[in-house]
mmCIF file of C-alpha atoms in Angstrom:
data_model
loop_
_atom_site.group_PDB
_atom_site.id
_atom_site.type_symbol
_atom_site.label_atom_id
_atom_site.label_comp_id
_atom_site.label_asym_id
_atom_site.label_seq_id
_atom_site.Cartn_x
_atom_site.Cartn_y
_atom_site.Cartn_z
ATOM 1 C CA UNK A 233 8.504 15.345 35.484
ATOM 2 C CA UNK A 234 11.095 13.513 33.249
ATOM 3 C CA UNK A 235 14.731 14.089 34.369
ATOM 4 C CA UNK A 236 17.870 12.899 32.967
ATOM 5 C CA UNK A 237 21.409 12.664 34.566
ATOM 6 C CA UNK A 238 24.689 11.762 32.806
ATOM 7 C CA UNK A 239 27.387 10.161 34.801
ATOM 8 C CA UNK A 240 30.956 8.862 33.653
ATOM 9 C CA UNK A 241 34.671 9.622 33.982
ATOM 10 C CA UNK A 242 35.666 12.946 33.296
ATOM 11 C CA UNK A 243 39.196 11.895 31.775
ATOM 12 C CA UNK A 244 39.854 9.517 29.232
ATOM 13 C CA UNK A 245 43.290 8.888 27.593
ATOM 14 C CA UNK A 246 43.659 9.278 23.993
ATOM 15 C CA UNK A 247 42.929 5.913 21.895
ATOM 16 C CA UNK A 248 40.784 4.798 24.621
ATOM 17 C CA UNK A 249 36.762 4.505 24.925
ATOM 18 C CA UNK A 250 34.747 7.024 26.334
ATOM 19 C CA UNK A 251 31.729 5.729 28.377
ATOM 20 C CA UNK A 252 28.889 7.592 29.678
ATOM 21 C CA UNK A 253 25.543 6.715 31.306
ATOM 22 C CA UNK A 254 22.323 8.582 31.559
ATOM 23 C CA UNK A 255 19.601 7.578 34.078
ATOM 24 C CA UNK A 256 16.140 8.542 33.478
ATOM 25 C CA UNK A 257 13.839 9.524 36.289
ATOM 26 C CA UNK A 258 10.236 10.476 36.660
ATOM 27 C CA UNK A 259 9.218 8.382 33.809
ATOM 28 C CA UNK A 260 9.837 4.899 32.116
ATOM 29 C CA UNK A 261 12.440 4.655 29.411
ATOM 30 C CA UNK A 262 10.332 1.726 27.987
ATOM 31 C CA UNK A 263 7.860 4.295 26.409
ATOM 32 C CA UNK A 264 6.853 4.745 22.798
ATOM 33 C CA UNK A 265 6.804 8.639 23.642
ATOM 34 C CA UNK A 266 10.489 9.166 23.304
ATOM 35 C CA UNK A 267 13.822 8.568 21.850
ATOM 36 C CA UNK A 268 16.847 8.530 23.958
ATOM 37 C CA UNK A 269 19.770 10.734 22.719
ATOM 38 C CA UNK A 270 23.080 11.961 22.883
ATOM 39 C CA UNK A 271 24.506 15.541 22.098
ATOM 40 C CA UNK A 272 27.911 17.043 22.609
ATOM 41 C CA UNK A 273 29.400 20.628 22.658
ATOM 42 C CA UNK A 274 33.109 21.243 22.453
ATOM 43 C CA UNK A 275 34.102 24.280 24.733
ATOM 44 C CA UNK A 276 32.965 27.483 23.255
ATOM 45 C CA UNK A 277 31.693 25.807 20.120
ATOM 46 C CA UNK A 278 28.161 24.611 18.746
ATOM 47 C CA UNK A 279 26.132 21.431 19.340
ATOM 48 C CA UNK A 280 26.610 18.142 17.482
ATOM 49 C CA UNK A 281 24.027 15.267 17.641
ATOM 50 C CA UNK A 282 25.684 11.943 18.331
ATOM 51 C CA UNK A 283 22.669 9.545 17.905
ATOM 52 C CA UNK A 284 19.807 8.336 19.773
ATOM 53 C CA UNK A 285 18.001 4.876 20.772
ATOM 54 C CA UNK A 286 14.635 3.617 21.042
ATOM 55 C CA UNK A 287 13.681 1.417 24.321
ATOM 56 C CA UNK A 288 13.450 -1.540 21.829
ATOM 57 C CA UNK A 289 17.296 -1.009 20.811
ATOM 58 C CA UNK A 290 16.996 0.430 17.749
ATOM 59 C CA UNK A 291 19.472 3.201 17.026
ATOM 60 C CA UNK A 292 20.359 6.137 15.037
ATOM 61 C CA UNK A 293 24.034 7.295 14.722
ATOM 62 C CA UNK A 294 25.384 10.508 13.131
ATOM 63 C CA UNK A 295 27.393 9.179 10.176
ATOM 64 C CA UNK A 296 30.471 11.094 11.079
ATOM 65 C CA UNK A 297 30.811 9.316 14.269
ATOM 66 C CA UNK A 298 29.011 6.006 13.234
ATOM 67 C CA UNK A 299 32.006 3.692 13.161
ATOM 68 C CA UNK A 300 33.094 4.601 16.565
ATOM 69 C CA UNK A 301 29.593 4.941 18.566
ATOM 70 C CA UNK A 302 27.600 2.525 20.494
ATOM 71 C CA UNK A 303 24.499 3.431 22.178
ATOM 72 C CA UNK A 304 22.632 0.784 24.226
ATOM 73 C CA UNK A 305 19.722 0.822 26.756
ATOM 74 C CA UNK A 306 19.141 -0.976 29.902
ATOM 75 C CA UNK A 307 15.411 -0.970 30.532
ATOM 76 C CA UNK A 308 15.854 -2.612 33.701
ATOM 77 C CA UNK A 309 17.807 0.114 35.150
ATOM 78 C CA UNK A 310 16.115 2.874 33.318
ATOM 79 C CA UNK A 311 19.027 4.192 31.676
ATOM 80 C CA UNK A 312 20.977 4.434 28.213
ATOM 81 C CA UNK A 313 24.675 4.554 27.578
ATOM 82 C CA UNK A 314 27.083 6.104 25.127
ATOM 83 C CA UNK A 315 30.415 4.477 24.226
ATOM 84 C CA UNK A 316 32.740 6.459 22.069
ATOM 85 C CA UNK A 317 36.037 4.508 20.823
ATOM 86 C CA UNK A 318 39.442 5.632 19.780
ATOM 87 C CA UNK A 319 38.923 9.006 21.363
ATOM 88 C CA UNK A 320 41.083 11.824 20.444
ATOM 89 C CA UNK A 321 41.379 15.549 21.903
ATOM 90 C CA UNK A 322 38.769 16.399 19.145
ATOM 91 C CA UNK A 323 36.152 14.458 21.183
ATOM 92 C CA UNK A 324 36.846 16.661 24.436
ATOM 93 C CA UNK A 325 33.366 18.159 24.936
ATOM 94 C CA UNK A 326 30.515 18.432 27.233
ATOM 95 C CA UNK A 327 28.196 15.599 26.561
ATOM 96 C CA UNK A 328 24.378 15.893 26.964
ATOM 97 C CA UNK A 329 21.752 13.249 27.210
ATOM 98 C CA UNK A 330 18.376 14.282 26.086
ATOM 99 C CA UNK A 331 14.895 12.917 25.458
ATOM 100 C CA UNK A 332 13.515 13.290 21.772
ATOM 101 C CA UNK A 333 9.865 13.251 21.450
ATOM 102 C CA UNK A 334 8.875 10.486 19.114
ATOM 103 C CA UNK A 335 7.010 12.211 16.499
ATOM 104 C CA UNK A 336 7.948 13.231 13.045
ATOM 105 C CA UNK A 337 10.260 16.341 13.463
ATOM 106 C CA UNK A 338 10.474 15.532 17.163
ATOM 107 C CA UNK A 339 12.415 18.056 19.430
ATOM 108 C CA UNK A 340 14.843 17.325 22.338
ATOM 109 C CA UNK A 341 13.170 18.149 25.659
ATOM 110 C CA UNK A 342 14.341 17.645 28.655
ATOM 111 C CA UNK A 343 18.272 17.459 28.547
ATOM 112 C CA UNK A 344 20.594 16.252 31.344
ATOM 113 C CA UNK A 345 22.773 18.839 32.864
ATOM 114 C CA UNK A 346 25.860 17.723 30.818
ATOM 115 C CA UNK A 347 29.001 16.226 31.645
ATOM 116 C CA UNK A 348 32.467 17.338 30.723
ATOM 117 C CA UNK A 349 34.638 14.756 29.265
ATOM 118 C CA UNK A 350 38.339 15.613 28.594
ATOM 119 C CA UNK A 351 40.549 13.538 26.359
ATOM 120 C CA UNK A 352 44.179 13.924 27.632
ATOM 121 C CA UNK A 353 47.146 11.633 28.544
ATOM 122 C CA UNK B 8 24.045 17.429 5.680
ATOM 123 C CA UNK B 9 21.679 20.318 6.052
ATOM 124 C CA UNK B 10 23.379 23.387 6.744
ATOM 125 C CA UNK B 11 21.875 25.982 9.276
ATOM 126 C CA UNK B 12 23.203 29.427 9.222
ATOM 127 C CA UNK B 13 22.253 31.809 12.031
ATOM 128 C CA UNK B 14 22.424 35.539 11.643
ATOM 129 C CA UNK B 15 23.572 37.601 13.212
ATOM 130 C CA UNK B 16 26.386 35.408 15.127
ATOM 131 C CA UNK B 17 26.524 38.230 17.721
ATOM 132 C CA UNK B 18 24.154 41.153 18.675
ATOM 133 C CA UNK B 19 24.367 43.559 21.294
ATOM 134 C CA UNK B 20 21.136 44.979 22.433
ATOM 135 C CA UNK B 21 19.494 47.091 25.388
ATOM 136 C CA UNK B 22 16.582 45.906 27.831
ATOM 137 C CA UNK B 23 13.316 46.451 26.054
ATOM 138 C CA UNK B 24 14.812 46.082 22.633
ATOM 139 C CA UNK B 25 13.035 43.956 19.880
ATOM 140 C CA UNK B 26 15.337 41.382 18.854
ATOM 141 C CA UNK B 27 15.231 39.240 15.688
ATOM 142 C CA UNK B 28 17.604 36.138 15.078
ATOM 143 C CA UNK B 29 17.182 34.469 11.653
ATOM 144 C CA UNK B 30 18.038 30.665 10.832
ATOM 145 C CA UNK B 31 18.562 29.672 7.325
ATOM 146 C CA UNK B 32 18.612 26.146 6.053
ATOM 147 C CA UNK B 33 20.472 24.881 3.007
ATOM 148 C CA UNK B 34 17.441 23.190 1.707
ATOM 149 C CA UNK B 35 13.902 23.045 2.803
ATOM 150 C CA UNK B 36 12.882 21.427 6.279
ATOM 151 C CA UNK B 37 9.291 22.131 6.258
ATOM 152 C CA UNK B 38 8.444 23.295 9.807
ATOM 153 C CA UNK B 39 10.646 20.849 11.548
ATOM 154 C CA UNK B 40 12.626 23.320 13.394
ATOM 155 C CA UNK B 41 13.339 24.070 17.128
ATOM 156 C CA UNK B 42 14.838 26.925 19.030
ATOM 157 C CA UNK B 43 17.040 26.756 22.075
ATOM 158 C CA UNK B 44 18.283 29.173 24.732
ATOM 159 C CA UNK B 45 21.685 28.223 26.277
ATOM 160 C CA UNK B 46 23.393 30.184 29.318
ATOM 161 C CA UNK B 47 26.917 29.335 30.456
ATOM 162 C CA UNK B 48 27.556 26.179 31.925
ATOM 163 C CA UNK B 49 23.880 25.120 31.431
ATOM 164 C CA UNK B 50 22.140 22.858 29.135
ATOM 165 C CA UNK B 51 20.229 24.157 26.165
ATOM 166 C CA UNK B 52 16.530 25.099 27.204
ATOM 167 C CA UNK B 53 13.565 24.441 24.686
ATOM 168 C CA UNK B 54 11.915 27.740 23.649
ATOM 169 C CA UNK B 55 10.055 26.980 20.527
ATOM 170 C CA UNK B 56 9.277 23.639 18.472
ATOM 171 C CA UNK B 57 7.514 22.932 15.114
ATOM 172 C CA UNK B 58 9.001 26.534 13.946
ATOM 173 C CA UNK B 59 6.347 28.476 16.012
ATOM 174 C CA UNK B 60 4.865 26.642 18.872
ATOM 175 C CA UNK B 61 5.845 27.847 22.149
ATOM 176 C CA UNK B 62 7.170 25.507 24.833
ATOM 177 C CA UNK B 63 4.938 25.299 27.857
ATOM 178 C CA UNK B 64 6.457 27.874 30.525
ATOM 179 C CA UNK B 65 8.434 29.886 28.125
ATOM 180 C CA UNK B 66 7.310 33.657 28.227
ATOM 181 C CA UNK B 67 5.221 34.900 25.516
ATOM 182 C CA UNK B 68 7.770 37.664 24.561
ATOM 183 C CA UNK B 69 9.487 34.607 22.621
ATOM 184 C CA UNK B 70 7.977 33.653 19.245
ATOM 185 C CA UNK B 71 9.110 31.930 16.260
ATOM 186 C CA UNK B 72 7.904 31.915 12.771
ATOM 187 C CA UNK B 73 8.872 30.540 9.142
ATOM 188 C CA UNK B 74 8.936 27.401 7.030
ATOM 189 C CA UNK B 75 10.909 25.914 4.367
ATOM 190 C CA UNK B 76 14.407 27.401 4.571
ATOM 191 C CA UNK B 77 13.907 30.516 6.720
ATOM 192 C CA UNK B 78 13.012 31.017 10.229
ATOM 193 C CA UNK B 79 13.093 33.625 12.772
ATOM 194 C CA UNK B 80 13.227 33.928 16.461
ATOM 195 C CA UNK B 81 11.846 37.112 17.881
ATOM 196 C CA UNK B 82 12.202 38.406 21.354
ATOM 197 C CA UNK B 83 9.541 41.183 21.608
ATOM 198 C CA UNK B 84 10.951 43.196 24.635
ATOM 199 C CA UNK B 85 14.478 41.962 25.797
ATOM 200 C CA UNK B 86 14.694 41.306 29.551
ATOM 201 C CA UNK B 87 17.878 40.788 31.666
ATOM 202 C CA UNK B 88 17.456 36.978 31.855
ATOM 203 C CA UNK B 89 17.384 36.737 28.092
ATOM 204 C CA UNK B 90 21.084 37.409 27.614
ATOM 205 C CA UNK B 91 22.395 34.097 26.298
ATOM 206 C CA UNK B 92 23.068 32.145 23.195
ATOM 207 C CA UNK B 93 20.416 30.815 20.987
ATOM 208 C CA UNK B 94 20.636 27.876 18.688
ATOM 209 C CA UNK B 95 18.275 26.424 16.042
ATOM 210 C CA UNK B 96 17.997 22.772 15.231
ATOM 211 C CA UNK B 97 16.530 21.147 12.259
ATOM 212 C CA UNK B 98 14.643 17.910 12.673
ATOM 213 C CA UNK B 99 13.839 17.021 9.051
ATOM 214 C CA UNK B 100 16.741 15.399 7.692
ATOM 215 C CA UNK B 101 19.481 12.787 9.227
ATOM 216 C CA UNK B 102 21.829 13.930 10.631
ATOM 217 C CA UNK B 103 20.200 16.457 12.943
ATOM 218 C CA UNK B 104 22.021 19.529 12.732
ATOM 219 C CA UNK B 105 22.135 22.853 14.785
ATOM 220 C CA UNK B 106 22.861 26.491 13.738
ATOM 221 C CA UNK B 107 26.098 28.071 15.003
ATOM 222 C CA UNK B 108 24.468 30.087 17.489
ATOM 223 C CA UNK B 109 23.656 33.677 18.055
ATOM 224 C CA UNK B 110 25.100 35.281 21.278
ATOM 225 C CA UNK B 111 22.840 38.220 22.777
ATOM 226 C CA UNK B 112 24.675 40.486 24.989
ATOM 227 C CA UNK B 113 24.109 43.661 26.713
ATOM 228 C CA UNK B 114 24.653 47.078 25.045
#
């Protein structure tokens, strides 16, 4: 059964870079069946898709964040990562990694448990 | 960007009630819509995909319908464990977008 687990610092200073990793277990990240995504949720607010990556390295990023987002994959470690640069308080959120089914209109399932990242000095 | 408008944003209901949540898209998205349930402090859980297909393991009291711009999630008989926030997600256009959520609370 596919499982995802996020990790990374819970506190990041303004203007610095947020870095998170998602480890995939129960299956290989090098599969054509999934894309590997990041979604975030500010406290008490809705969900925003940040972007996702295929195991080959091709990525999609939300245009609203594109200039600040880097998504990468490490197939040897069965994990993928998110970097968000020049963070502000508005980037404070719970960050989820999730697997997106690689079909037209594919949905996200499963999700990691989420990790809270606070941007504060 | 495709806007998804959920209604109501909040509803109060009793155990056993039939509950319907609507998700309207700002333009047609075919049937590329999913529904999620989220409880406090937890990740969203997939309930429905492709607008009407029940995810494995999800109780049959949940159902989804619709295509194009209007979609509904129905809970046929509300159970205590169903009190949560529900989100729709459109998967037809980039960027993928979520509805604002519907919080279902106990009356």
